[in-house]
mmCIF file of C-alpha atoms and ligand atoms in Angstrom:
data_model
loop_
_atom_site.group_PDB
_atom_site.id
_atom_site.type_symbol
_atom_site.label_atom_id
_atom_site.label_comp_id
_atom_site.label_asym_id
_atom_site.label_seq_id
_atom_site.Cartn_x
_atom_site.Cartn_y
_atom_site.Cartn_z
ATOM 1 C CA MET A 22 0.007 -0.099 0.040
ATOM 2 C CA ARG A 23 1.196 3.458 -0.753
ATOM 3 C CA ALA A 24 -0.136 6.317 1.206
ATOM 4 C CA LEU A 25 -1.735 9.326 -0.307
ATOM 5 C CA THR A 26 -2.559 12.903 0.923
ATOM 6 C CA ALA A 27 -6.288 12.944 1.500
ATOM 7 C CA PRO A 28 -7.881 15.468 -0.888
ATOM 8 C CA ASN A 29 -8.414 18.724 0.205
ATOM 9 C CA TYR A 30 -11.689 19.096 -1.737
ATOM 10 C CA ASP A 31 -14.691 20.220 0.047
ATOM 11 C CA PRO A 32 -17.238 17.671 0.039
ATOM 12 C CA LEU A 33 -20.121 20.231 -0.465
ATOM 13 C CA THR A 34 -18.422 21.905 -3.482
ATOM 14 C CA VAL A 35 -17.761 18.452 -4.979
ATOM 15 C CA TYR A 36 -21.352 17.630 -4.807
ATOM 16 C CA GLN A 37 -22.654 20.751 -5.707
ATOM 17 C CA THR A 38 -20.301 20.960 -9.018
ATOM 18 C CA CYS A 39 -21.764 17.640 -9.922
ATOM 19 C CA ILE A 40 -25.373 18.872 -9.422
ATOM 20 C CA ASN A 41 -24.185 21.863 -11.930
ATOM 21 C CA GLY A 42 -23.864 19.237 -14.644
ATOM 22 C CA VAL A 43 -27.419 17.871 -14.212
ATOM 23 C CA THR A 44 -30.148 19.464 -16.734
ATOM 24 C CA ASP A 45 -33.278 17.971 -15.188
ATOM 25 C CA ASP A 46 -34.797 20.519 -13.157
ATOM 26 C CA SER A 47 -36.858 17.998 -11.092
ATOM 27 C CA LEU A 48 -33.523 16.130 -10.166
ATOM 28 C CA ILE A 49 -31.647 19.043 -9.555
ATOM 29 C CA ASP A 50 -34.216 20.010 -6.823
ATOM 30 C CA ARG A 51 -34.476 16.703 -5.281
ATOM 31 C CA LEU A 52 -30.564 16.443 -5.298
ATOM 32 C CA ASN A 53 -30.223 19.902 -3.382
ATOM 33 C CA ASN A 54 -32.948 19.052 -1.206
ATOM 34 C CA ILE A 55 -30.390 16.240 0.304
ATOM 35 C CA THR A 56 -27.362 18.531 0.736
ATOM 36 C CA ASP A 57 -27.778 18.371 4.430
ATOM 37 C CA GLU A 58 -27.527 14.634 4.653
ATOM 38 C CA ILE A 59 -24.657 14.526 2.128
ATOM 39 C CA VAL A 60 -22.706 16.940 4.121
ATOM 40 C CA PHE A 61 -23.161 14.944 7.480
ATOM 41 C CA ALA A 62 -22.561 11.724 5.833
ATOM 42 C CA ALA A 63 -19.095 13.277 4.564
ATOM 43 C CA LYS A 64 -18.298 14.434 7.848
ATOM 44 C CA ASP A 65 -19.240 11.087 9.626
ATOM 45 C CA TYR A 66 -17.132 9.197 7.062
ATOM 46 C CA GLU A 67 -14.202 11.129 7.884
ATOM 47 C CA GLN A 68 -14.363 10.928 11.441
ATOM 48 C CA LYS A 69 -14.878 7.151 11.009
ATOM 49 C CA ALA A 70 -12.165 6.623 8.871
ATOM 50 C CA LYS A 71 -9.619 8.289 10.972
ATOM 51 C CA ALA A 72 -10.661 5.988 13.569
ATOM 52 C CA GLN A 73 -10.774 2.735 11.354
ATOM 53 C CA LEU A 74 -14.471 2.678 11.970
ATOM 54 C CA LEU A 75 -15.733 2.851 8.374
ATOM 55 C CA TYR A 76 -17.160 -0.895 8.722
ATOM 56 C CA THR A 77 -19.935 0.412 11.139
ATOM 57 C CA ILE A 78 -21.497 2.482 8.523
ATOM 58 C CA PRO A 79 -24.660 0.490 7.632
ATOM 59 C CA LYS A 80 -24.991 -0.801 4.198
ATOM 60 C CA ASN A 81 -27.651 0.580 2.209
ATOM 61 C CA ASN A 82 -29.447 -2.692 0.775
ATOM 62 C CA CYS A 83 -32.387 -0.922 -1.091
ATOM 63 C CA LYS A 84 -33.050 -1.626 -4.746
ATOM 64 C CA ASN A 85 -31.807 0.922 -7.554
ATOM 65 C CA ASN A 86 -34.936 2.268 -8.141
ATOM 66 C CA GLU A 87 -35.950 2.611 -4.586
ATOM 67 C CA ILE A 88 -35.378 5.716 -2.636
ATOM 68 C CA ALA A 89 -32.148 5.985 -0.803
ATOM 69 C CA LEU A 90 -31.999 9.496 0.695
ATOM 70 C CA GLY A 91 -34.955 12.288 0.572
ATOM 71 C CA LYS A 92 -36.738 11.738 -2.562
ATOM 72 C CA VAL A 93 -33.641 10.523 -4.644
ATOM 73 C CA THR A 94 -33.259 6.912 -5.504
ATOM 74 C CA LYS A 95 -30.123 4.970 -5.126
ATOM 75 C CA GLU A 96 -29.802 4.931 -8.936
ATOM 76 C CA GLU A 97 -29.835 8.454 -9.106
ATOM 77 C CA LEU A 98 -27.246 8.958 -6.427
ATOM 78 C CA LYS A 99 -24.850 6.487 -8.163
ATOM 79 C CA GLU A 100 -25.283 8.542 -11.446
ATOM 80 C CA VAL A 101 -23.964 11.547 -9.751
ATOM 81 C CA TYR A 102 -20.757 9.871 -10.090
ATOM 82 C CA THR A 103 -21.294 8.112 -13.536
ATOM 83 C CA SER A 104 -23.050 10.832 -15.310
ATOM 84 C CA TYR A 105 -21.988 14.024 -13.742
ATOM 85 C CA MET A 106 -18.441 13.436 -12.628
ATOM 86 C CA VAL A 107 -16.856 10.950 -14.804
ATOM 87 C CA VAL A 108 -18.386 12.433 -18.261
ATOM 88 C CA SER A 109 -15.662 14.399 -19.741
ATOM 89 C CA SER A 110 -18.201 17.386 -20.664
ATOM 90 C CA LYS A 111 -19.165 17.847 -17.164
ATOM 91 C CA PRO A 112 -17.996 20.544 -14.848
ATOM 92 C CA ALA A 113 -17.158 17.995 -11.983
ATOM 93 C CA ARG A 114 -14.581 16.215 -14.473
ATOM 94 C CA ASP A 115 -11.861 18.270 -13.771
ATOM 95 C CA ILE A 116 -12.083 17.160 -9.941
ATOM 96 C CA TYR A 117 -12.196 13.774 -11.222
ATOM 97 C CA ASP A 118 -9.102 14.318 -13.164
ATOM 98 C CA SER A 119 -7.427 16.010 -10.415
ATOM 99 C CA LEU A 120 -8.201 13.061 -8.057
ATOM 100 C CA LEU A 121 -6.875 10.830 -10.265
ATOM 101 C CA SER A 122 -3.582 12.548 -10.624
ATOM 102 C CA GLN A 123 -3.000 12.467 -6.975
ATOM 103 C CA ALA A 124 -1.144 9.060 -7.205
ATOM 104 C CA HIS A 125 2.618 9.368 -6.886
ATOM 105 C CA LEU A 126 4.136 8.505 -10.471
ATOM 106 C CA GLY A 127 0.769 7.258 -11.480
ATOM 107 C CA LYS A 128 1.246 4.299 -9.420
ATOM 108 C CA CYS A 129 -1.985 2.631 -7.708
ATOM 109 C CA PRO A 130 -1.614 2.927 -4.024
ATOM 110 C CA TYR A 131 -3.377 -0.441 -3.359
ATOM 111 C CA CYS A 132 -0.904 -2.593 -4.980
ATOM 112 C CA GLY A 133 1.843 -0.171 -5.477
ATOM 113 C CA PHE A 134 2.754 -1.232 -8.928
ATOM 114 C CA GLY A 135 -0.235 -0.748 -11.366
ATOM 115 C CA GLN A 136 -1.038 2.108 -13.330
ATOM 116 C CA THR A 137 -3.628 4.404 -11.886
ATOM 117 C CA ARG A 138 -6.550 4.584 -14.555
ATOM 118 C CA THR A 139 -9.921 5.097 -12.840
ATOM 119 C CA LEU A 140 -11.082 6.055 -9.322
ATOM 120 C CA ASP A 141 -12.253 3.363 -6.864
ATOM 121 C CA HIS A 142 -14.834 3.848 -4.389
ATOM 122 C CA TYR A 143 -13.530 2.458 -1.160
ATOM 123 C CA LEU A 144 -16.914 2.174 0.056
ATOM 124 C CA PRO A 145 -18.689 0.873 -3.058
ATOM 125 C CA LYS A 146 -21.465 3.200 -4.121
ATOM 126 C CA ALA A 147 -23.659 0.211 -4.763
ATOM 127 C CA LYS A 148 -24.131 -0.101 -1.235
ATOM 128 C CA TYR A 149 -22.952 3.505 0.151
ATOM 129 C CA PRO A 150 -24.760 5.504 -2.752
ATOM 130 C CA GLN A 151 -24.389 8.783 -0.230
ATOM 131 C CA PHE A 152 -20.716 8.714 -0.864
ATOM 132 C CA SER A 153 -20.527 8.221 -4.909
ATOM 133 C CA VAL A 154 -18.880 11.786 -5.161
ATOM 134 C CA LEU A 155 -17.146 11.905 -1.599
ATOM 135 C CA PRO A 156 -13.517 12.896 -2.421
ATOM 136 C CA PHE A 157 -12.319 10.886 0.741
ATOM 137 C CA ASN A 158 -13.873 7.990 -0.760
ATOM 138 C CA LEU A 159 -12.451 8.197 -4.429
ATOM 139 C CA VAL A 160 -9.101 6.404 -4.467
ATOM 140 C CA PRO A 161 -6.882 6.465 -7.934
ATOM 141 C CA SER A 162 -6.520 2.718 -8.635
ATOM 142 C CA CYS A 163 -5.517 0.685 -11.434
ATOM 143 C CA ARG A 164 -8.216 -1.611 -13.258
ATOM 144 C CA ASP A 165 -7.103 -4.793 -11.545
ATOM 145 C CA CYS A 166 -7.353 -3.540 -8.074
ATOM 146 C CA ASN A 167 -10.577 -1.685 -8.915
ATOM 147 C CA THR A 168 -12.520 -4.540 -10.697
ATOM 148 C CA GLY A 169 -10.557 -7.442 -9.401
ATOM 149 C CA LYS A 170 -10.854 -6.912 -5.729
ATOM 150 C CA ASN A 171 -12.886 -9.117 -3.200
ATOM 151 C CA THR A 172 -16.152 -7.388 -3.478
ATOM 152 C CA ALA A 173 -17.220 -8.523 0.175
ATOM 153 C CA ILE A 174 -17.853 -5.504 2.372
ATOM 154 C CA ALA A 175 -16.114 -5.472 5.600
ATOM 155 C CA THR A 176 -18.500 -6.141 8.473
ATOM 156 C CA THR A 177 -15.617 -6.289 11.020
ATOM 157 C CA ALA A 178 -12.486 -3.907 11.928
ATOM 158 C CA GLU A 179 -10.101 -6.887 11.049
ATOM 159 C CA ALA A 180 -11.591 -7.239 7.525
ATOM 160 C CA GLN A 181 -11.100 -3.664 6.408
ATOM 161 C CA SER A 182 -8.590 -3.306 3.395
ATOM 162 C CA LEU A 183 -6.096 -0.290 3.773
ATOM 163 C CA HIS A 184 -7.387 3.014 3.155
ATOM 164 C CA PRO A 185 -4.592 4.927 1.216
ATOM 165 C CA TYR A 186 -6.192 8.376 2.452
ATOM 166 C CA PHE A 187 -6.260 7.476 6.066
ATOM 167 C CA ASP A 188 -3.877 4.363 7.139
ATOM 168 C CA HIS A 189 -0.668 5.875 6.743
ATOM 169 C CA GLN A 190 2.279 5.504 9.472
ATOM 170 C CA ILE A 191 2.799 1.875 10.627
ATOM 171 C CA PHE A 192 1.469 0.264 7.433
ATOM 172 C CA ILE A 193 4.061 2.253 5.254
ATOM 173 C CA ASN A 194 6.838 2.689 7.758
ATOM 174 C CA ASP A 195 6.898 -1.111 9.047
ATOM 175 C CA GLN A 196 7.732 -3.966 6.892
ATOM 176 C CA TRP A 197 4.932 -6.427 6.708
ATOM 177 C CA LEU A 198 5.475 -7.902 3.020
ATOM 178 C CA TYR A 199 8.010 -10.663 2.679
ATOM 179 C CA ALA A 200 8.854 -13.318 0.550
ATOM 180 C CA LYS A 201 10.496 -16.908 -0.293
ATOM 181 C CA VAL A 202 12.248 -18.113 -3.256
ATOM 182 C CA ASN A 203 10.732 -21.354 -4.612
ATOM 183 C CA GLU A 204 13.751 -23.647 -5.855
ATOM 184 C CA THR A 205 12.156 -24.395 -9.171
ATOM 185 C CA LYS A 206 13.562 -23.908 -12.675
ATOM 186 C CA PRO A 207 13.288 -21.023 -13.358
ATOM 187 C CA ALA A 208 13.007 -19.693 -9.739
ATOM 188 C CA THR A 209 9.696 -18.438 -8.773
ATOM 189 C CA ILE A 210 8.842 -16.107 -5.496
ATOM 190 C CA TYR A 211 6.204 -16.845 -3.108
ATOM 191 C CA PHE A 212 4.740 -13.584 -1.175
ATOM 192 C CA PHE A 213 3.239 -13.498 2.050
ATOM 193 C CA VAL A 214 2.214 -11.191 5.151
ATOM 194 C CA LYS A 215 4.199 -11.335 8.662
ATOM 195 C CA ALA A 216 3.146 -8.184 10.589
ATOM 196 C CA PRO A 217 5.307 -6.967 13.161
ATOM 197 C CA LYS A 218 4.830 -8.427 16.595
ATOM 198 C CA GLN A 219 4.235 -5.176 18.263
ATOM 199 C CA TRP A 220 1.185 -4.255 16.270
ATOM 200 C CA ASP A 221 -2.183 -4.651 17.700
ATOM 201 C CA GLU A 222 -4.209 -7.649 16.508
ATOM 202 C CA ILE A 223 -6.560 -5.377 14.346
ATOM 203 C CA SER A 224 -3.848 -3.893 12.366
ATOM 204 C CA LYS A 225 -2.210 -7.484 11.857
ATOM 205 C CA ALA A 226 -5.452 -8.724 10.368
ATOM 206 C CA ARG A 227 -6.041 -5.672 8.275
ATOM 207 C CA VAL A 228 -2.994 -6.140 6.174
ATOM 208 C CA GLN A 229 -3.657 -9.688 5.642
ATOM 209 C CA ALA A 230 -7.203 -8.643 4.622
ATOM 210 C CA HIS A 231 -5.682 -5.926 2.036
ATOM 211 C CA PHE A 232 -3.255 -8.562 0.807
ATOM 212 C CA CYS A 233 -5.943 -11.260 0.202
ATOM 213 C CA ASN A 234 -8.870 -8.699 -0.925
ATOM 214 C CA PHE A 235 -6.721 -7.625 -3.842
ATOM 215 C CA ASN A 236 -5.293 -10.933 -4.669
ATOM 216 C CA LEU A 237 -1.732 -9.528 -4.100
ATOM 217 C CA SER A 238 -0.086 -12.847 -3.679
ATOM 218 C CA SER A 239 -0.227 -14.137 -7.275
ATOM 219 C CA ARG A 240 -0.302 -10.597 -8.635
ATOM 220 C CA TYR A 241 3.242 -9.931 -7.151
ATOM 221 C CA SER A 242 4.462 -13.402 -8.154
ATOM 222 C CA VAL A 243 3.531 -12.448 -11.724
ATOM 223 C CA GLU A 244 5.564 -9.277 -11.437
ATOM 224 C CA ALA A 245 8.486 -11.035 -9.818
ATOM 225 C CA GLY A 246 8.508 -13.593 -12.595
ATOM 226 C CA ASP A 247 9.079 -11.057 -15.082
ATOM 227 C CA ALA A 248 11.829 -9.226 -12.974
ATOM 228 C CA LEU A 249 13.731 -12.547 -12.430
ATOM 229 C CA VAL A 250 14.114 -13.027 -16.148
ATOM 230 C CA SER A 251 15.683 -9.814 -16.544
ATOM 231 C CA LEU A 252 17.772 -10.104 -13.381
ATOM 232 C CA ARG A 253 19.180 -13.562 -14.636
ATOM 233 C CA ASP A 254 21.020 -11.928 -17.495
ATOM 234 C CA VAL A 255 22.557 -9.083 -15.476
ATOM 235 C CA LEU A 256 23.700 -11.737 -12.758
ATOM 236 C CA ILE A 257 25.196 -13.864 -15.340
ATOM 237 C CA SER A 258 27.266 -10.965 -16.729
ATOM 238 C CA TYR A 259 28.087 -9.937 -13.144
ATOM 239 C CA CYS A 260 29.152 -13.161 -12.004
ATOM 240 C CA GLN A 261 31.659 -13.586 -15.232
ATOM 241 C CA SER A 262 33.203 -10.185 -14.491
ATOM 242 C CA PHE A 263 33.267 -10.344 -10.794
ATOM 243 C CA GLY A 264 32.988 -13.910 -9.466
ATOM 244 C CA SER A 265 30.109 -15.725 -8.113
ATOM 245 C CA LYS A 266 30.435 -14.138 -4.675
ATOM 246 C CA SER A 267 29.500 -10.833 -6.378
ATOM 247 C CA VAL A 268 26.096 -11.948 -6.786
ATOM 248 C CA ARG A 269 24.862 -11.591 -3.225
ATOM 249 C CA ASP A 270 26.738 -8.492 -2.728
ATOM 250 C CA LEU A 271 24.731 -6.892 -5.770
ATOM 251 C CA LEU A 272 21.563 -8.269 -4.861
ATOM 252 C CA LYS A 273 22.078 -6.771 -1.148
ATOM 253 C CA ILE A 274 22.651 -3.285 -2.636
ATOM 254 C CA GLU A 275 19.682 -3.629 -4.750
ATOM 255 C CA ALA A 276 17.342 -4.692 -1.771
ATOM 256 C CA ASN A 277 18.641 -1.930 0.482
ATOM 257 C CA SER A 278 18.086 0.898 -2.150
ATOM 258 C CA SER A 279 14.648 -0.600 -2.925
ATOM 259 C CA ALA A 280 13.828 -0.819 1.025
ATOM 260 C CA LYS A 281 14.704 2.886 1.174
ATOM 261 C CA GLN A 282 12.103 3.598 -1.460
ATOM 262 C CA HIS A 283 9.316 1.278 -0.236
ATOM 263 C CA SER A 284 9.593 -1.153 2.386
ATOM 264 C CA ASN A 285 6.503 -2.982 1.409
ATOM 265 C CA SER A 286 6.929 -3.281 -2.367
ATOM 266 C CA TRP A 287 7.004 -6.644 -4.003
ATOM 267 C CA LYS A 288 10.575 -5.773 -5.561
ATOM 268 C CA THR A 289 11.958 -5.088 -1.926
ATOM 269 C CA ALA A 290 10.569 -8.363 -0.476
ATOM 270 C CA MET A 291 11.616 -10.266 -3.734
ATOM 271 C CA LEU A 292 15.021 -8.774 -3.394
ATOM 272 C CA GLN A 293 15.403 -9.502 0.259
ATOM 273 C CA ALA A 294 14.398 -13.053 -0.333
ATOM 274 C CA LEU A 295 16.980 -13.541 -3.081
ATOM 275 C CA VAL A 296 19.806 -12.326 -0.962
ATOM 276 C CA VAL A 297 19.165 -14.873 1.967
ATOM 277 C CA SER A 298 18.625 -17.626 -0.504
ATOM 278 C CA ASP A 299 21.998 -19.627 -0.802
ATOM 279 C CA TRP A 300 20.422 -22.052 -3.560
ATOM 280 C CA TYR A 301 19.702 -18.841 -5.718
ATOM 281 C CA CYS A 302 22.906 -16.988 -5.282
ATOM 282 C CA ASP A 303 24.891 -20.074 -5.706
ATOM 283 C CA GLY A 304 23.482 -20.462 -9.268
ATOM 284 C CA GLY A 305 19.652 -20.518 -8.666
ATOM 285 C CA PHE A 306 19.473 -17.638 -11.018
ATOM 286 C CA LEU A 307 20.927 -19.719 -13.943
HETATM 287 ZN ZN1 ZN B 85 -3.784 -1.669 -8.126
#
């Protein structure tokens, strides 16, 4: 997970900018009439997100054509996003683009390697339509993380995926992602979570949930597989020039450099695993 600074857009301004794109007078009135509820929900979201309590917000299980808030249906609330924020000709599209551009170097904050292409609703609008255009709930994400994530909604603190806007400190600073080398030909990498012992039990469970919800184990293994193919040629050349013992030294340098950038990237975990693997350093890379 990579941390992002929470957007400083005022939720009310974003909501009203979306309404500015609506042409149906009846809908405009009905959307304006629930402004107080939308603002209240936004404040509640922010407070609960900071306290890791988003799972306590009740799901809205009504059907799309049923009233979700005031006189506005669930479908109409969802469309505030799909028809009045995403559509390029609408005034709120600038906000959409701005939120999308917040990801550092365009990297998806959920997985750390995918390219951001879309905004993900951390709490899905299908069950939380009141947050369909809430900036805090819109996280830039890659398509795999947005569409491939486990859609089960967390009902406990432990099951909550990490929130890039609100879950910073320990999840970024402390290492919890590790890997092991499978002694296969060619070598493959197995990724796993091992949270620091001093963490509280909820935080330990949450990184595991995040890892599972975004299917990171297999996705990281695929990325690592590609990287090992490239690394093989580098190590062969290095071995020929500086001797077989230089392989581990080079990997150590690479691992330390990667860890300085991101302590929980698949690349850091992979390189660390390679360094401690006698099998790999003694020729497993061939
Ligand atoms: Zn991603």
